[in-house]
Structures are given as structure tokens and as C-alpha cells.
Coordinates of N, CA and C in Angstrom, one line a residue:
M1 N 13.6 -7.0 -28.1 CA 13.2 -8.1 -27.3 C 14.5 -8.8 -26.8
V2 N 14.6 -8.9 -25.5 CA 15.8 -9.6 -24.9 C 15.5 -11.1 -24.9
T3 N 16.4 -11.9 -25.4 CA 16.2 -13.3 -25.4 C 17.1 -14.1 -24.5
C4 N 18.2 -13.4 -24.2 CA 19.2 -14.1 -23.3 C 20.1 -13.0 -22.7
L5 N 20.4 -13.2 -21.4 CA 21.4 -12.3 -20.8 C 22.6 -13.1 -20.3
K6 N 23.8 -12.6 -20.6 CA 25.0 -13.3 -20.2 C 26.0 -12.3 -19.5
D7 N 26.7 -12.7 -18.5 CA 27.7 -11.9 -17.9 C 28.9 -12.0 -18.7
L8 N 29.3 -10.9 -19.3 CA 30.5 -10.9 -20.2 C 31.7 -10.2 -19.6
T9 N 31.7 -10.0 -18.3 CA 32.8 -9.3 -17.6 C 34.1 -10.0 -17.8
S10 N 34.1 -11.3 -18.0 CA 35.4 -12.0 -18.1 C 36.0 -11.9 -19.5
V11 N 35.2 -11.3 -20.4 CA 35.8 -11.2 -21.8 C 35.8 -9.7 -22.3
V12 N 35.8 -8.8 -21.3 CA 35.9 -7.4 -21.7 C 37.1 -6.8 -20.9
D13 N 37.7 -5.7 -21.5 CA 38.7 -5.0 -20.8 C 38.1 -3.7 -20.3
I14 N 38.3 -3.4 -19.0 CA 37.7 -2.2 -18.4 C 38.8 -1.3 -18.0
K15 N 38.7 0.0 -18.4 CA 39.7 1.0 -18.0 C 38.9 2.2 -17.4
T16 N 39.4 2.8 -16.4 CA 38.8 4.0 -15.8 C 39.7 5.2 -15.9
S17 N 39.1 6.4 -15.8 CA 39.9 7.6 -15.8 C 40.8 7.8 -14.6
S18 N 40.5 7.1 -13.5 CA 41.3 7.2 -12.3 C 41.0 5.9 -11.4
R19 N 41.8 5.7 -10.4 CA 41.6 4.6 -9.5 C 41.4 3.3 -10.1
P20 N 42.3 2.8 -10.9 CA 42.2 1.5 -11.6 C 42.1 0.4 -10.6
A21 N 42.6 0.5 -9.4 CA 42.6 -0.5 -8.4 C 41.1 -0.8 -8.0
M22 N 40.2 0.1 -8.2 CA 38.8 -0.1 -7.9 C 38.0 -0.7 -9.0
I23 N 38.6 -1.1 -10.1 CA 37.8 -1.6 -11.2 C 37.1 -2.9 -10.8
G24 N 37.7 -3.7 -10.0 CA 37.1 -5.0 -9.5 C 35.7 -4.7 -8.9
S25 N 35.6 -3.6 -8.3 CA 34.3 -3.2 -7.6 C 33.1 -3.1 -8.6
L26 N 33.5 -2.9 -9.9 CA 32.4 -2.8 -10.9 C 31.9 -4.1 -11.4
T27 N 32.7 -5.2 -11.2 CA 32.3 -6.5 -11.7 C 32.2 -7.6 -10.7
D28 N 32.2 -7.2 -9.4 CA 32.2 -8.2 -8.4 C 30.8 -8.8 -8.0
G29 N 29.8 -8.3 -8.7 CA 28.4 -8.8 -8.5 C 27.8 -8.2 -7.2
S30 N 28.4 -7.3 -6.5 CA 27.9 -6.8 -5.3 C 27.4 -5.4 -5.5
T31 N 26.2 -5.1 -5.0 CA 25.7 -3.7 -5.0 C 26.2 -2.8 -3.9
E32 N 27.0 -3.5 -3.0 CA 27.6 -2.7 -1.9 C 29.0 -2.1 -2.3
T33 N 29.6 -2.5 -3.4 CA 30.9 -2.0 -3.8 C 30.7 -1.1 -5.0
F34 N 31.6 -0.2 -5.3 CA 31.5 0.7 -6.4 C 32.8 1.3 -6.8
W35 N 32.9 1.9 -8.0 CA 34.0 2.7 -8.4 C 33.7 4.1 -8.2
E36 N 34.7 4.9 -7.7 CA 34.6 6.3 -7.5 C 35.8 7.0 -8.1
S37 N 35.6 8.1 -8.8 CA 36.7 8.8 -9.4 C 37.6 9.4 -8.3
G38 N 38.8 9.6 -8.6 CA 39.8 10.1 -7.7 C 40.1 11.6 -7.9
D39 N 41.0 12.1 -7.1 CA 41.4 13.6 -7.2 C 42.0 13.9 -8.6
E40 N 42.6 12.9 -9.2 CA 43.2 13.2 -10.5 C 42.1 13.5 -11.6
D41 N 40.9 13.2 -11.3 CA 39.8 13.5 -12.2 C 39.1 14.8 -11.8
K42 N 39.5 15.5 -10.8 CA 38.8 16.7 -10.3 C 38.8 17.7 -11.5
N43 N 37.6 18.2 -11.7 CA 37.3 19.2 -12.8 C 37.6 18.6 -14.2
K44 N 37.6 17.3 -14.3 CA 37.8 16.6 -15.6 C 36.6 15.7 -15.9
T45 N 36.5 15.2 -17.1 CA 35.5 14.2 -17.4 C 35.9 12.9 -16.8
K46 N 34.9 12.2 -16.1 CA 35.2 10.9 -15.5 C 34.7 9.9 -16.5
S47 N 35.5 8.8 -16.6 CA 35.1 7.8 -17.6 C 35.3 6.4 -17.2
I48 N 34.5 5.5 -17.7 CA 34.7 4.0 -17.6 C 34.6 3.5 -19.1
T49 N 35.7 2.9 -19.5 CA 35.8 2.5 -20.9 C 35.7 0.9 -20.9
I50 N 34.8 0.4 -21.7 CA 34.7 -1.1 -21.8 C 35.0 -1.5 -23.2
S51 N 36.1 -2.3 -23.4 CA 36.5 -2.7 -24.7 C 36.1 -4.2 -24.8
C52 N 35.4 -4.5 -25.9 CA 34.9 -5.9 -26.1 C 36.0 -6.6 -26.9
V53 N 36.1 -7.9 -26.7 CA 37.0 -8.8 -27.4 C 36.3 -9.1 -28.8
K54 N 37.1 -9.6 -29.7 CA 36.6 -10.0 -31.0 C 35.5 -11.0 -30.9
G55 N 34.5 -10.8 -31.6 CA 33.3 -11.7 -31.6 C 32.2 -11.2 -30.8
I56 N 32.4 -10.1 -30.0 CA 31.3 -9.6 -29.2 C 30.8 -8.3 -29.9
N57 N 29.5 -8.3 -30.2 CA 28.9 -7.2 -30.9 C 28.6 -6.1 -29.8
A58 N 29.3 -5.0 -29.8 CA 29.1 -4.0 -28.8 C 27.7 -3.4 -28.8
S59 N 27.0 -3.5 -29.9 CA 25.6 -3.0 -29.9 C 24.7 -3.8 -29.1
N60 N 25.1 -5.0 -28.7 CA 24.3 -5.9 -27.9 C 24.7 -6.0 -26.5
V61 N 25.5 -5.0 -26.0 CA 26.0 -5.0 -24.6 C 25.2 -4.0 -23.8
S62 N 24.8 -4.3 -22.7 CA 24.1 -3.4 -21.8 C 24.9 -3.2 -20.5
V63 N 24.9 -2.0 -20.0 CA 25.5 -1.6 -18.8 C 24.5 -1.1 -17.8
H64 N 24.5 -1.5 -16.6 CA 23.6 -1.1 -15.6 C 24.3 -0.1 -14.6
V65 N 23.8 1.1 -14.4 CA 24.4 2.0 -13.5 C 23.3 2.4 -12.5
D66 N 23.7 2.3 -11.2 CA 22.7 2.5 -10.1 C 23.4 3.4 -9.1
N67 N 23.1 4.7 -9.1 CA 23.7 5.6 -8.1 C 22.6 6.1 -7.2
S68 N 21.5 5.4 -7.1 CA 20.3 5.8 -6.3 C 20.7 5.9 -4.8
R69 N 21.6 5.2 -4.3 CA 22.0 5.2 -2.9 C 23.1 6.2 -2.6
D70 N 23.6 6.9 -3.6 CA 24.7 7.8 -3.5 C 24.2 9.1 -2.9
I71 N 24.4 9.4 -1.7 CA 23.9 10.6 -1.1 C 24.5 11.9 -1.6
G72 N 25.6 11.8 -2.4 CA 26.2 12.9 -3.0 C 25.6 13.3 -4.3
V73 N 24.7 12.5 -4.8 CA 24.0 12.8 -6.1 C 22.9 13.7 -5.8
R74 N 22.8 14.8 -6.5 CA 21.7 15.8 -6.3 C 20.5 15.3 -7.1
R75 N 19.4 15.4 -6.5 CA 18.1 15.0 -7.2 C 17.4 16.3 -7.6
H76 N 16.8 16.3 -8.8 CA 16.1 17.5 -9.2 C 14.6 17.3 -9.2

């Protein structure tokens, strides 16, 4: 049961496997912006790593991913 939701983006460290300049697009509150992997990730695993600061229980952190408008995503 969820009792409270808080935006913790100001107290986490986010790293990506490529295009670090686009990280702000993950936390700007807009559904119009996004992070997209770059050519350096071609044929490699793409990743977004979120590190919590001391005092944040990572088991209580949720991440929302929405790629429903990505026309490049294949639907089965």
C-alpha cells in the first residue's frame, strides 16, 4: 500500500551508459523530453543507474518508464 509519494530526484545521482548531457531530460517533469542512448551504446547494454544517498531505502523507490509514444518500439 502506497501512503506517500515524494520526488527524490534532487537526492539521487543518475548516470547513463551514454549521452550524459541528456540526463536532465529524465527528471525535468516533462513527458515531452527523454533520454536516448547514443552510438557508443550500439550493440551494447543500455543503462540508467540511480544511486540513492544515505538514508534513502532503495527498496522503496519507484521508477516510471513510458515508451508508449516511441514509434521505434516494436509492439508484439
